[in-house]
Amino acid sequence: MAAGGLDASAHPGHRERVSVKGGGSLLTLIADRHFLLMAAWPSLAAMLLVTAIPFAATLGLSLTDYDLVRSDSWHFIGLENFVELLRDPQTGRIVFNTLYLVVATTGISTLVGLGLAMLMQGTWRGLRLIRTLYLLPIMTAPVVVAMCWRAMFANDAGWIDYGLSLLHLPQPVWLGDPALAMPAVIISDMWTGVPFQAVLLLAGLLGVSGELKEAAQVDGANPWQVFWNVTLPSIRPVLTVAIILKFIDAFRKFEGIQLLTTGGPGIASTTLNLHIFVTGLTYDRVGYA
């Protein structure tokens, strides 16, 4: 069938191809699966180089007793490192610490960030300045943030303990108490985690249709029902992305723990990242790390 300079032919089980006179060859190529694959292969090859090769090298090292002291003398030991890891009594606690940190920081940052984002979607005076100031913690280097919080958590001399003393409340040893070390790390993470989530979720909230909210209010919905049935479904894609990004960031957290507690006391705040660092660079056991 041909009409208006367009030639189209349909085949059973195949995608319909449209040929446009004077430019049909380009459209045909774009619709062709092979052309798309050829156009994508440079990016796929680059991703393969930066992910698969390092992963394979790391996997290979894990099957040896390679260390930094005897780098010229190492042996293939198979799965001995993995067996030792499973038998190590510290492994369970370190995995628990990691999951505790990831779940707590992701959950708290997302909930508090969503609340602040809802406050910042208004039109009250000075709102633009507050939105700008919210970007400052995100732009601050993690090392600087960790050093500031270490000073605030310092026993007796820290601002937090000083504030508690003014209220005649006990001043705990935040970074020296096994029960408080990880909560201190989580609190310090909120400084950058909450603004990051708030900025992402604010972008989603500003895209929610005002007409849908007004229609729900006209139908008699209260503020909670409007949020649950209109706002939340509308921002679900942005919320999902925000949770995933924070989840990944929490797994990668290293500087804050290293500078705040060095994983202590004992292994009370040691996570997998820190354990790998200490095992590989302090004890020189790169293969096991």
GROMACS .gro file of C-alpha atoms in nm:
model
  289
    1MET     CA    1   0.000   0.000   0.000
    2ALA     CA    2   0.135   0.344  -0.086
    3ALA     CA    3  -0.005   0.685   0.000
    4GLY     CA    4   0.137   1.038   0.002
    5GLY     CA    5   0.491   0.923  -0.079
    6LEU     CA    6   0.489   0.655   0.194
    7ASP     CA    7   0.550   0.290   0.113
    8ALA     CA    8   0.459   0.043   0.387
    9SER     CA    9   0.463  -0.335   0.383
   10ALA     CA   10   0.358  -0.558   0.667
   11HIS     CA   11   0.477  -0.916   0.713
   12PRO     CA   12   0.328  -1.165   0.961
   13GLY     CA   13   0.541  -1.185   1.274
   14HIS     CA   14   0.761  -0.895   1.169
   15ARG     CA   15   0.763  -0.525   1.256
   16GLU     CA   16   0.609  -0.301   0.991
   17ARG     CA   17   0.870  -0.104   0.798
   18VAL     CA   18   0.798   0.241   0.660
   19SER     CA   19   1.001   0.383   0.371
   20VAL     CA   20   0.995   0.756   0.311
   21LYS     CA   21   1.102   0.881  -0.029
   22GLY     CA   22   1.409   1.100  -0.011
   23GLY     CA   23   1.496   0.988   0.341
   24GLY     CA   24   1.358   0.641   0.388
   25SER     CA   25   1.700   0.475   0.415
   26LEU     CA   26   1.777   0.654   0.744
   27LEU     CA   27   1.445   0.560   0.903
   28THR     CA   28   1.492   0.201   0.792
   29LEU     CA   29   1.837   0.189   0.953
   30ILE     CA   30   1.710   0.336   1.279
   31ALA     CA   31   1.432   0.077   1.289
   32ASP     CA   32   1.679  -0.198   1.217
   33ARG     CA   33   1.786  -0.386   1.529
   34HIS     CA   34   2.131  -0.456   1.388
   35PHE     CA   35   2.203  -0.088   1.337
   36LEU     CA   36   2.108  -0.009   1.697
   37LEU     CA   37   2.333  -0.286   1.822
   38MET     CA   38   2.624  -0.159   1.614
   39ALA     CA   39   2.568   0.193   1.744
   40ALA     CA   40   2.564   0.072   2.104
   41TRP     CA   41   2.863  -0.160   2.099
   42PRO     CA   42   3.129   0.109   2.175
   43SER     CA   43   2.948   0.196   2.498
   44LEU     CA   44   2.896  -0.171   2.581
   45ALA     CA   45   3.263  -0.242   2.516
   46ALA     CA   46   3.369   0.047   2.741
   47MET     CA   47   3.143  -0.077   3.021
   48LEU     CA   48   3.286  -0.426   2.979
   49LEU     CA   49   3.641  -0.295   3.009
   50VAL     CA   50   3.579  -0.095   3.326
   51THR     CA   51   3.368  -0.361   3.501
   52ALA     CA   52   3.435  -0.712   3.377
   53ILE     CA   53   3.815  -0.692   3.365
   54PRO     CA   54   3.858  -0.548   3.719
   55PHE     CA   55   3.603  -0.798   3.849
   56ALA     CA   56   3.789  -1.086   3.687
   57ALA     CA   57   4.121  -0.960   3.826
   58THR     CA   58   3.972  -0.928   4.175
   59LEU     CA   59   3.823  -1.275   4.154
   60GLY     CA   60   4.160  -1.411   4.046
   61LEU     CA   61   4.338  -1.245   4.340
   62SER     CA   62   4.082  -1.389   4.582
   63LEU     CA   63   4.195  -1.738   4.482
   64THR     CA   64   4.557  -1.669   4.583
   65ASP     CA   65   4.754  -1.584   4.898
   66TYR     CA   66   4.887  -1.265   4.738
   67ASP     CA   67   4.998  -0.996   4.982
   68LEU     CA   68   5.186  -0.668   4.955
   69VAL     CA   69   5.488  -0.788   5.153
   70ARG     CA   70   5.553  -1.099   4.938
   71SER     CA   71   5.424  -0.960   4.609
   72ASP     CA   72   5.682  -1.162   4.414
   73SER     CA   73   5.592  -1.491   4.583
   74TRP     CA   74   5.229  -1.599   4.587
   75HIS     CA   75   5.043  -1.925   4.535
   76PHE     CA   76   4.706  -2.040   4.408
   77ILE     CA   77   4.504  -2.159   4.709
   78GLY     CA   78   4.159  -2.208   4.557
   79LEU     CA   79   3.867  -2.133   4.788
   80GLU     CA   80   4.067  -2.119   5.112
   81ASN     CA   81   4.010  -1.744   5.150
   82PHE     CA   82   3.633  -1.790   5.118
   83VAL     CA   83   3.635  -2.074   5.372
   84GLU     CA   84   3.832  -1.858   5.616
   85LEU     CA   85   3.589  -1.572   5.562
   86LEU     CA   86   3.290  -1.790   5.645
   87ARG     CA   87   3.461  -1.930   5.954
   88ASP     CA   88   3.575  -1.591   6.082
   89PRO     CA   89   3.357  -1.503   6.386
   90GLN     CA   90   3.382  -1.133   6.296
   91THR     CA   91   3.222  -1.176   5.954
   92GLY     CA   92   2.865  -1.197   6.082
   93ARG     CA   93   2.898  -0.881   6.291
   94ILE     CA   94   3.060  -0.688   6.005
   95VAL     CA   95   2.784  -0.790   5.763
   96PHE     CA   96   2.524  -0.690   6.023
   97ASN     CA   97   2.694  -0.351   6.070
   98THR     CA   98   2.689  -0.293   5.695
   99LEU     CA   99   2.320  -0.380   5.657
  100TYR     CA  100   2.234  -0.177   5.968
  101LEU     CA  101   2.409   0.128   5.823
  102VAL     CA  102   2.254   0.088   5.478
  103VAL     CA  103   1.897   0.034   5.596
  104ALA     CA  104   1.908   0.302   5.866
  105THR     CA  105   2.067   0.576   5.655
  106THR     CA  106   1.850   0.502   5.351
  107GLY     CA  107   1.527   0.486   5.550
  108ILE     CA  108   1.587   0.790   5.771
  109SER     CA  109   1.729   1.006   5.491
  110THR     CA  110   1.437   0.925   5.262
  111LEU     CA  111   1.164   0.984   5.521
  112VAL     CA  112   1.312   1.307   5.659
  113GLY     CA  113   1.408   1.424   5.311
  114LEU     CA  114   1.052   1.368   5.187
  115GLY     CA  115   0.915   1.570   5.477
  116LEU     CA  116   1.153   1.859   5.410
  117ALA     CA  117   1.082   1.842   5.037
  118MET     CA  118   0.711   1.883   5.106
  119LEU     CA  119   0.786   2.188   5.321
  120MET     CA  120   1.006   2.338   5.048
  121GLN     CA  121   0.747   2.309   4.770
  122GLY     CA  122   0.555   2.607   4.905
  123THR     CA  123   0.580   2.971   4.799
  124TRP     CA  124   0.666   3.140   5.128
  125ARG     CA  125   0.927   3.411   5.155
  126GLY     CA  126   1.295   3.311   5.163
  127LEU     CA  127   1.224   2.967   5.019
  128ARG     CA  128   1.468   3.007   4.730
  129LEU     CA  129   1.749   3.092   4.972
  130ILE     CA  130   1.673   2.784   5.182
  131ARG     CA  131   1.671   2.562   4.873
  132THR     CA  132   2.014   2.699   4.780
  133LEU     CA  133   2.154   2.647   5.130
  134TYR     CA  134   2.036   2.288   5.119
  135LEU     CA  135   2.289   2.222   4.845
  136LEU     CA  136   2.587   2.320   5.062
  137PRO     CA  137   2.612   1.993   5.262
  138ILE     CA  138   2.596   1.794   4.939
  139MET     CA  139   2.885   1.995   4.792
  140THR     CA  140   3.100   1.957   5.105
  141ALA     CA  141   3.377   1.696   5.084
  142PRO     CA  142   3.304   1.382   5.292
  143VAL     CA  143   3.638   1.420   5.471
  144VAL     CA  144   3.546   1.770   5.588
  145VAL     CA  145   3.203   1.653   5.703
  146ALA     CA  146   3.357   1.365   5.900
  147MET     CA  147   3.613   1.590   6.070
  148CYS     CA  148   3.343   1.840   6.171
  149TRP     CA  149   3.126   1.567   6.322
  150ARG     CA  150   3.426   1.416   6.499
  151ALA     CA  151   3.483   1.751   6.668
  152MET     CA  152   3.116   1.774   6.765
  153PHE     CA  153   3.112   1.419   6.904
  154ALA     CA  154   3.433   1.472   7.103
  155ASN     CA  155   3.395   1.374   7.467
  156ASP     CA  156   3.356   1.674   7.704
  157ALA     CA  157   3.487   1.925   7.447
  158GLY     CA  158   3.233   1.850   7.174
  159TRP     CA  159   2.938   2.074   7.105
  160ILE     CA  160   2.688   1.791   7.148
  161ASP     CA  161   2.810   1.699   7.496
  162TYR     CA  162   2.831   2.068   7.584
  163GLY     CA  163   2.467   2.114   7.488
  164LEU     CA  164   2.369   1.812   7.695
  165SER     CA  165   2.560   1.950   7.993
  166LEU     CA  166   2.363   2.274   7.973
  167LEU     CA  167   2.047   2.066   8.000
  168HIS     CA  168   2.199   1.870   8.292
  169LEU     CA  169   2.183   1.549   8.090
  170PRO     CA  170   2.445   1.270   8.079
  171GLN     CA  171   2.724   1.319   7.825
  172PRO     CA  172   2.794   0.980   7.663
  173VAL     CA  173   3.122   0.886   7.498
  174TRP     CA  174   2.976   0.881   7.149
  175LEU     CA  175   3.271   0.743   6.956
  176GLY     CA  176   3.403   0.520   7.235
  177ASP     CA  177   3.084   0.337   7.327
  178PRO     CA  178   3.016   0.023   7.118
  179ALA     CA  179   2.642   0.088   7.143
  180LEU     CA  180   2.671   0.449   7.020
  181ALA     CA  181   2.949   0.435   6.761
  182MET     CA  182   2.729   0.322   6.471
  183PRO     CA  183   2.442   0.559   6.561
  184ALA     CA  184   2.700   0.841   6.560
  185VAL     CA  185   2.806   0.738   6.208
  186ILE     CA  186   2.441   0.732   6.099
  187ILE     CA  187   2.377   1.078   6.247
  188SER     CA  188   2.677   1.221   6.064
  189ASP     CA  189   2.553   1.067   5.739
  190MET     CA  190   2.223   1.253   5.776
  191TRP     CA  191   2.409   1.580   5.718
  192THR     CA  192   2.450   1.499   5.349
  193GLY     CA  193   2.195   1.221   5.306
  194VAL     CA  194   1.885   1.419   5.402
  195PRO     CA  195   1.953   1.720   5.172
  196PHE     CA  196   2.037   1.487   4.884
  197GLN     CA  197   1.707   1.302   4.917
  198ALA     CA  198   1.517   1.626   4.973
  199VAL     CA  199   1.649   1.780   4.651
  200LEU     CA  200   1.561   1.472   4.444
  201LEU     CA  201   1.215   1.435   4.596
  202LEU     CA  202   1.144   1.807   4.564
  203ALA     CA  203   1.193   1.774   4.189
  204GLY     CA  204   0.933   1.498   4.189
  205LEU     CA  205   0.687   1.691   4.406
  206LEU     CA  206   0.706   1.998   4.183
  207GLY     CA  207   0.597   1.779   3.893
  208VAL     CA  208   0.277   1.658   4.062
  209SER     CA  209  -0.033   1.791   3.889
  210GLY     CA  210  -0.209   2.057   4.094
  211GLU     CA  211  -0.535   1.974   3.918
  212LEU     CA  212  -0.527   1.620   4.056
  213LYS     CA  213  -0.484   1.753   4.409
  214GLU     CA  214  -0.766   2.002   4.366
  215ALA     CA  215  -0.995   1.733   4.226
  216ALA     CA  216  -0.921   1.509   4.523
  217GLN     CA  217  -0.992   1.794   4.766
  218VAL     CA  218  -1.320   1.872   4.591
  219ASP     CA  219  -1.417   1.507   4.635
  220GLY     CA  220  -1.366   1.549   5.010
  221ALA     CA  221  -1.018   1.400   5.054
  222ASN     CA  222  -0.822   1.516   5.358
  223PRO     CA  223  -0.450   1.612   5.333
  224TRP     CA  224  -0.334   1.260   5.424
  225GLN     CA  225  -0.561   1.103   5.160
  226VAL     CA  226  -0.435   1.351   4.899
  227PHE     CA  227  -0.077   1.261   4.983
  228TRP     CA  228  -0.134   0.885   4.990
  229ASN     CA  229  -0.358   0.856   4.682
  230VAL     CA  230  -0.231   1.139   4.461
  231THR     CA  231   0.112   1.270   4.560
  232LEU     CA  232   0.285   0.944   4.652
  233PRO     CA  233   0.182   0.753   4.335
  234SER     CA  234   0.288   1.052   4.124
  235ILE     CA  235   0.640   1.068   4.272
  236ARG     CA  236   0.691   0.690   4.294
  237PRO     CA  237   0.944   0.679   4.003
  238VAL     CA  238   1.151   0.961   4.157
  239LEU     CA  239   1.119   0.806   4.503
  240THR     CA  240   1.243   0.473   4.370
  241VAL     CA  241   1.547   0.635   4.209
  242ALA     CA  242   1.623   0.831   4.528
  243ILE     CA  243   1.610   0.515   4.740
  244ILE     CA  244   1.833   0.321   4.500
  245LEU     CA  245   2.093   0.601   4.482
  246LYS     CA  246   2.104   0.637   4.860
  247PHE     CA  247   2.121   0.260   4.902
  248ILE     CA  248   2.427   0.246   4.675
  249ASP     CA  249   2.587   0.547   4.845
  250ALA     CA  250   2.543   0.388   5.189
  251PHE     CA  251   2.713   0.068   5.073
  252ARG     CA  252   3.006   0.278   4.947
  253LYS     CA  253   3.047   0.478   5.268
  254PHE     CA  254   3.405   0.470   5.388
  255GLU     CA  255   3.558   0.810   5.472
  256GLY     CA  256   3.308   0.896   5.743
  257ILE     CA  257   3.359   0.570   5.931
  258GLN     CA  258   3.737   0.574   5.890
  259LEU     CA  259   3.772   0.928   6.027
  260LEU     CA  260   3.501   0.908   6.293
  261THR     CA  261   3.558   0.572   6.459
  262THR     CA  262   3.815   0.379   6.250
  263GLY     CA  263   3.565   0.096   6.275
  264GLY     CA  264   3.580   0.083   6.653
  265PRO     CA  265   3.554   0.039   6.934
  266GLY     CA  266   3.663  -0.311   6.838
  267ILE     CA  267   3.454  -0.383   6.528
  268ALA     CA  268   3.140  -0.210   6.656
  269SER     CA  269   3.125   0.020   6.352
  270THR     CA  270   3.331  -0.180   6.101
  271THR     CA  271   3.162  -0.230   5.765
  272LEU     CA  272   3.263  -0.445   5.469
  273ASN     CA  273   3.438  -0.156   5.292
  274LEU     CA  274   3.646  -0.071   5.597
  275HIS     CA  275   3.720  -0.438   5.665
  276ILE     CA  276   3.849  -0.482   5.310
  277PHE     CA  277   4.066  -0.172   5.345
  278VAL     CA  278   4.218  -0.279   5.676
  279THR     CA  279   4.273  -0.639   5.567
  280GLY     CA  280   4.434  -0.543   5.237
  281LEU     CA  281   4.640  -0.237   5.326
  282THR     CA  282   4.705  -0.274   5.699
  283TYR     CA  283   4.758  -0.649   5.719
  284ASP     CA  284   4.880  -0.673   5.355
  285ARG     CA  285   4.648  -0.967   5.279
  286VAL     CA  286   4.528  -0.852   4.938
  287GLY     CA  287   4.408  -1.197   4.832
  288TYR     CA  288   4.188  -1.236   5.139
  289ALA     CA  289   4.068  -0.876   5.116
   0.00000   0.00000   0.00000
